[in-house]
PDB file of C-alpha atoms in Angstrom:
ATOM      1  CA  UNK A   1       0.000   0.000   0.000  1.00  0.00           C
ATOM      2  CA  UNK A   2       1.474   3.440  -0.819  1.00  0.00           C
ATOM      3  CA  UNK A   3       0.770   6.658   1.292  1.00  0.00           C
ATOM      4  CA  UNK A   4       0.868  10.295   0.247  1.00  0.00           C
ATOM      5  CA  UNK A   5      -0.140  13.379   1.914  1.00  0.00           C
ATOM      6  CA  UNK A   6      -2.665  16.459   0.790  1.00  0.00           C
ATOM      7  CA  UNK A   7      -2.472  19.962   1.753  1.00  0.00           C
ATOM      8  CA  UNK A   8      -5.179  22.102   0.853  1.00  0.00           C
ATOM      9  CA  UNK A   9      -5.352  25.053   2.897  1.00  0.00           C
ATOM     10  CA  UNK A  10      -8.651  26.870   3.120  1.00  0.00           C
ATOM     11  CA  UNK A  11     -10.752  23.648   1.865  1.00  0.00           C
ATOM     12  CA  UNK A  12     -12.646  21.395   4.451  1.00  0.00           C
ATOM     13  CA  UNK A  13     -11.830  17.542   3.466  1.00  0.00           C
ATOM     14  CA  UNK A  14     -15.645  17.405   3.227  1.00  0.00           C
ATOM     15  CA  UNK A  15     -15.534  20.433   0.779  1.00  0.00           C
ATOM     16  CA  UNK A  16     -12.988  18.453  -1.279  1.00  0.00           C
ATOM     17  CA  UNK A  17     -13.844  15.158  -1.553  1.00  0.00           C
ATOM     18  CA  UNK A  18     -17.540  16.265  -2.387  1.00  0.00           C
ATOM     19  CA  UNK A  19     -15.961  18.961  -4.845  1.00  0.00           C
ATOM     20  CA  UNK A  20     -14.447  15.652  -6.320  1.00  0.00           C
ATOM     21  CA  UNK A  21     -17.373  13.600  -6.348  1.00  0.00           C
ATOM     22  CA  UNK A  22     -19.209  16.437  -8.125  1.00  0.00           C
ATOM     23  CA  UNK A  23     -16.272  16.447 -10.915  1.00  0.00           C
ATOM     24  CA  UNK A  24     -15.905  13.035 -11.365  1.00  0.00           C
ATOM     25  CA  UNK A  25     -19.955  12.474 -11.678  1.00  0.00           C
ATOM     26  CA  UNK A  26     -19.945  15.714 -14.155  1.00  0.00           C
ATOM     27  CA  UNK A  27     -17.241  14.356 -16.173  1.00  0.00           C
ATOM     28  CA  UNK A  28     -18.899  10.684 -16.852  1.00  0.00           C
ATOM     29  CA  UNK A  29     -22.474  12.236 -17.657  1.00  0.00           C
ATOM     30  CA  UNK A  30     -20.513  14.211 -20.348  1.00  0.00           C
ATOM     31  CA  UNK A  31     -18.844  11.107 -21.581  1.00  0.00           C
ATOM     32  CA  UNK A  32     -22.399   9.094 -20.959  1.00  0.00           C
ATOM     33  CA  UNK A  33     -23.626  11.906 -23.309  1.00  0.00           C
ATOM     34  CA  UNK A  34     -20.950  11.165 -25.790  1.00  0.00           C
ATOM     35  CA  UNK A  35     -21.264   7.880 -25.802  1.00  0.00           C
ATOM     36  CA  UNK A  36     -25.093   7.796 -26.488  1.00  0.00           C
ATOM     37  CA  UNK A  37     -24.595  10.229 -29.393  1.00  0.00           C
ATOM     38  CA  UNK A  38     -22.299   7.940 -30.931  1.00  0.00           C
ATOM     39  CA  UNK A  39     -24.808   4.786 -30.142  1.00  0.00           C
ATOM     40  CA  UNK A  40     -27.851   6.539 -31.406  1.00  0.00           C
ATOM     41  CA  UNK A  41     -25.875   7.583 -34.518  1.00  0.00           C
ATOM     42  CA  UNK A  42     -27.745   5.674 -37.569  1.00  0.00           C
ATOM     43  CA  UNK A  43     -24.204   6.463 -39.741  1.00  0.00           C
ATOM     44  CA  UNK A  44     -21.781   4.570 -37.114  1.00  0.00           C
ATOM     45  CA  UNK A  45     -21.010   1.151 -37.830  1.00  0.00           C
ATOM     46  CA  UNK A  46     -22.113  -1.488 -35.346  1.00  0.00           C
ATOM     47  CA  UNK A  47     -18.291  -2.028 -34.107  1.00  0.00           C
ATOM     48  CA  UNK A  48     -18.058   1.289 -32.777  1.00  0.00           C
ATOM     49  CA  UNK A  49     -21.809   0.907 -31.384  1.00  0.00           C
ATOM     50  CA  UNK A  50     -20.797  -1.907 -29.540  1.00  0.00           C
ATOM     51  CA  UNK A  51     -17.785   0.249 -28.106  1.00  0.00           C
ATOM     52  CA  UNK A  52     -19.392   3.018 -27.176  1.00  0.00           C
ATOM     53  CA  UNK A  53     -22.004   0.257 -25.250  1.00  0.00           C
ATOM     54  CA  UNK A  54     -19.028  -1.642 -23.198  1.00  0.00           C
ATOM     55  CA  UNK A  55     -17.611   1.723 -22.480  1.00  0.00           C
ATOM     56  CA  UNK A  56     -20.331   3.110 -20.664  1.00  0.00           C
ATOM     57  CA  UNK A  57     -21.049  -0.758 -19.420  1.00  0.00           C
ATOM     58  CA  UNK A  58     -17.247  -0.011 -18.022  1.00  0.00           C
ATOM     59  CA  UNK A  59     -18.101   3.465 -16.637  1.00  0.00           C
ATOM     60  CA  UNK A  60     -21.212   2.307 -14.611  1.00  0.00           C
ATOM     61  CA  UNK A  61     -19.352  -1.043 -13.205  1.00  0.00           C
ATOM     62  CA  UNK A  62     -16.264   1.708 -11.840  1.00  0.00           C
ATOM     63  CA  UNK A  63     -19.049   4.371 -10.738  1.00  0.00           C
ATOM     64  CA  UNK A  64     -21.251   1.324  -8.703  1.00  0.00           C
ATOM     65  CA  UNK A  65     -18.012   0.089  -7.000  1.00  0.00           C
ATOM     66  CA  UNK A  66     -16.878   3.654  -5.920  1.00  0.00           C
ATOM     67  CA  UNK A  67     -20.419   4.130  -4.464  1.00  0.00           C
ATOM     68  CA  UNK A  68     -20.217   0.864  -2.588  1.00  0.00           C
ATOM     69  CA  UNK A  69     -16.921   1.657  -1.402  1.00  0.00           C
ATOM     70  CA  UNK A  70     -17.561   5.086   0.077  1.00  0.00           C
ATOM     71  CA  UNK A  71     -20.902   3.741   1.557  1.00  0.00           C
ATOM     72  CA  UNK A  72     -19.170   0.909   3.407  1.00  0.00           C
ATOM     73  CA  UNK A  73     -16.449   3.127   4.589  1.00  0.00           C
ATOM     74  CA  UNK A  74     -19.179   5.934   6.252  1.00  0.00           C
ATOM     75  CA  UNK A  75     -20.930   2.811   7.699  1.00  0.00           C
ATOM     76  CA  UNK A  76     -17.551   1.433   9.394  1.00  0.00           C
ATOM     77  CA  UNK A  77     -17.473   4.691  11.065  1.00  0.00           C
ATOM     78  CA  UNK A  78     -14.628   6.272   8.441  1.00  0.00           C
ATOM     79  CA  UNK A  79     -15.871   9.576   7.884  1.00  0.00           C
ATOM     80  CA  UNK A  80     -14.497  11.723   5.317  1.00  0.00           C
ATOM     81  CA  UNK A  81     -13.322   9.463   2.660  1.00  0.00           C
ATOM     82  CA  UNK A  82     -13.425   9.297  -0.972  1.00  0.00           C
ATOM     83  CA  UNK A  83     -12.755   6.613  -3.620  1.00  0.00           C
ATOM     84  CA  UNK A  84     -11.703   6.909  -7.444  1.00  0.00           C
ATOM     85  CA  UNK A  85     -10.675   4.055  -9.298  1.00  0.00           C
ATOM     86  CA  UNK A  86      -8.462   4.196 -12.758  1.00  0.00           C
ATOM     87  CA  UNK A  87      -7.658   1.064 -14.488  1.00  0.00           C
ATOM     88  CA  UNK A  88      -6.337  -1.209 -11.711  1.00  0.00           C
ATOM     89  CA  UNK A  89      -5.574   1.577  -8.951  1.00  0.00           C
ATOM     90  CA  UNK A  90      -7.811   2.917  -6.051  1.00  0.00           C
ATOM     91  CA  UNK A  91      -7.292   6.085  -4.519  1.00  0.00           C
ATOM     92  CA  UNK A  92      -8.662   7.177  -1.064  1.00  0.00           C
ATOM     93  CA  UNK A  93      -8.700  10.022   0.261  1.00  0.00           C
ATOM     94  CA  UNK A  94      -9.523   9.851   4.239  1.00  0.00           C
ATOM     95  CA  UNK A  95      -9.898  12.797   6.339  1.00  0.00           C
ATOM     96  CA  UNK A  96      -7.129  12.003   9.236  1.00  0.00           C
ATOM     97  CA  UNK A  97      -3.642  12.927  10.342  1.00  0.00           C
ATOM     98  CA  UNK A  98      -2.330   9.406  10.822  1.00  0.00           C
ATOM     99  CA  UNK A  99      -3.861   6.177  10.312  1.00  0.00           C
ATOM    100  CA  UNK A 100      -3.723   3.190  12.717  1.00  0.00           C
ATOM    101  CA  UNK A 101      -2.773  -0.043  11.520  1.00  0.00           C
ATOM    102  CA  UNK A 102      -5.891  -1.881  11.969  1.00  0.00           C
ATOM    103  CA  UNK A 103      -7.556   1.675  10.064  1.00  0.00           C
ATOM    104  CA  UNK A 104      -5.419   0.947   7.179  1.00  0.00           C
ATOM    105  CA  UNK A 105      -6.501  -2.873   7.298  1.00  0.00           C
ATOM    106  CA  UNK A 106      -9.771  -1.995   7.430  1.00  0.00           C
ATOM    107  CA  UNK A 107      -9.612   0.655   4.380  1.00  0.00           C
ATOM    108  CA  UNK A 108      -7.665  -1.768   2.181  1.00  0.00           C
ATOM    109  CA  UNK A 109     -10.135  -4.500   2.907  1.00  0.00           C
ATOM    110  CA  UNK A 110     -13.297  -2.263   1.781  1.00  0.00           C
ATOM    111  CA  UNK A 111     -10.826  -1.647  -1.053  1.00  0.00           C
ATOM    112  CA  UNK A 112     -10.615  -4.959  -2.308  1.00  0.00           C
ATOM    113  CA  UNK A 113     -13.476  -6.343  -1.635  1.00  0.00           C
ATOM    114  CA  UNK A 114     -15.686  -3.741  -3.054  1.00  0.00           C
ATOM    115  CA  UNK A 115     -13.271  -2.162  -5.523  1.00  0.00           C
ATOM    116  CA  UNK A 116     -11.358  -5.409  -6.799  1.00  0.00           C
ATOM    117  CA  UNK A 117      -8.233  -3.455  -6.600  1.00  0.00           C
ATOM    118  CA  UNK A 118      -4.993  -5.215  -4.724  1.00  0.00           C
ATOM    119  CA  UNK A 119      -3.534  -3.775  -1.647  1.00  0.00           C
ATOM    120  CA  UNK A 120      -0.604  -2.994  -3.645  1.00  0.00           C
ATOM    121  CA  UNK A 121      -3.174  -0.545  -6.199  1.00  0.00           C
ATOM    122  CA  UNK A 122      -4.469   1.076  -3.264  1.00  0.00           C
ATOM    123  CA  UNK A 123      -3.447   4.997  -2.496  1.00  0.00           C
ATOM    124  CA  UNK A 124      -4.686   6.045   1.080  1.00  0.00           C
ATOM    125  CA  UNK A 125      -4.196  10.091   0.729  1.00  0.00           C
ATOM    126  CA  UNK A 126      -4.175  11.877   4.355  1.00  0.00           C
ATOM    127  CA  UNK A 127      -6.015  15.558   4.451  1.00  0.00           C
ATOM    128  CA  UNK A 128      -6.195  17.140   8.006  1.00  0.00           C
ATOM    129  CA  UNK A 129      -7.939  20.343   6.858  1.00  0.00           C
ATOM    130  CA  UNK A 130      -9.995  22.255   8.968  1.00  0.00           C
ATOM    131  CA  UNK A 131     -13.482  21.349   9.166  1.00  0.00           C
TER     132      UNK A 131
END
């Protein structure tokens, strides 16, 4: 598992990782948009159709896991956190100075279980902003 910090002064972790969410939800209705254009689009062949249709069957599997990620964490009681996935990575970002070792278990089991990323793919980001 790799670590990294974040230092954003003058943003709440709640501010950012909802700021985030908000970004990464804009961006894949504009690409959901995109891709519907292209599979509504009598003139492309049925290769690209089929694309376009795995693409956003890709984007929906990645948005449902993030979801169930997040939700889990907020149930175990780890408030503050946030989960992107790319390709076979998982980033989360977790609103807390240091993390305990059974905290970091607990993170990187949600991970793979709900993400099917490896502890190795998994990037726990610490933000101790003000709240």
């Amino acid at each position: 598992m790799k670590r990294k910090e974040k230092d954003n002064p003058g943003t709440s972790v709640s501010e950012y990782i909802a700021g985030v969410q908000l970004s990464r939800e804009q961006i894949r209705a504009k690409n959901k948009e995109t891709l519907m254009e292209l599979i509504n689009n009598g003139q492309i062949p049925d290769t690209e159709k089929q694309a376009a249709i795995q693409s956003m069957i890709r984007m929906t599997e990645i948005s449902e896991k993030e979801n169930a990620a997040e939700t889990l964490r907020r149930a175990k009681g780890l408030v503050g956190t946030g989960v992107s996935i790319t390709g076979d990575q998982g980033d989360v970002v977790v609103k807390a100075v240091t993390l305990t070792d059974p905290e970091r278990a607990q993170i990187e089991d949600i991970g793979k279980r709900k993400t099917g990323v490896g502890a190795n793919g998994i990037v726990i980001t610490l933000m101790d902003l003000a709240e």
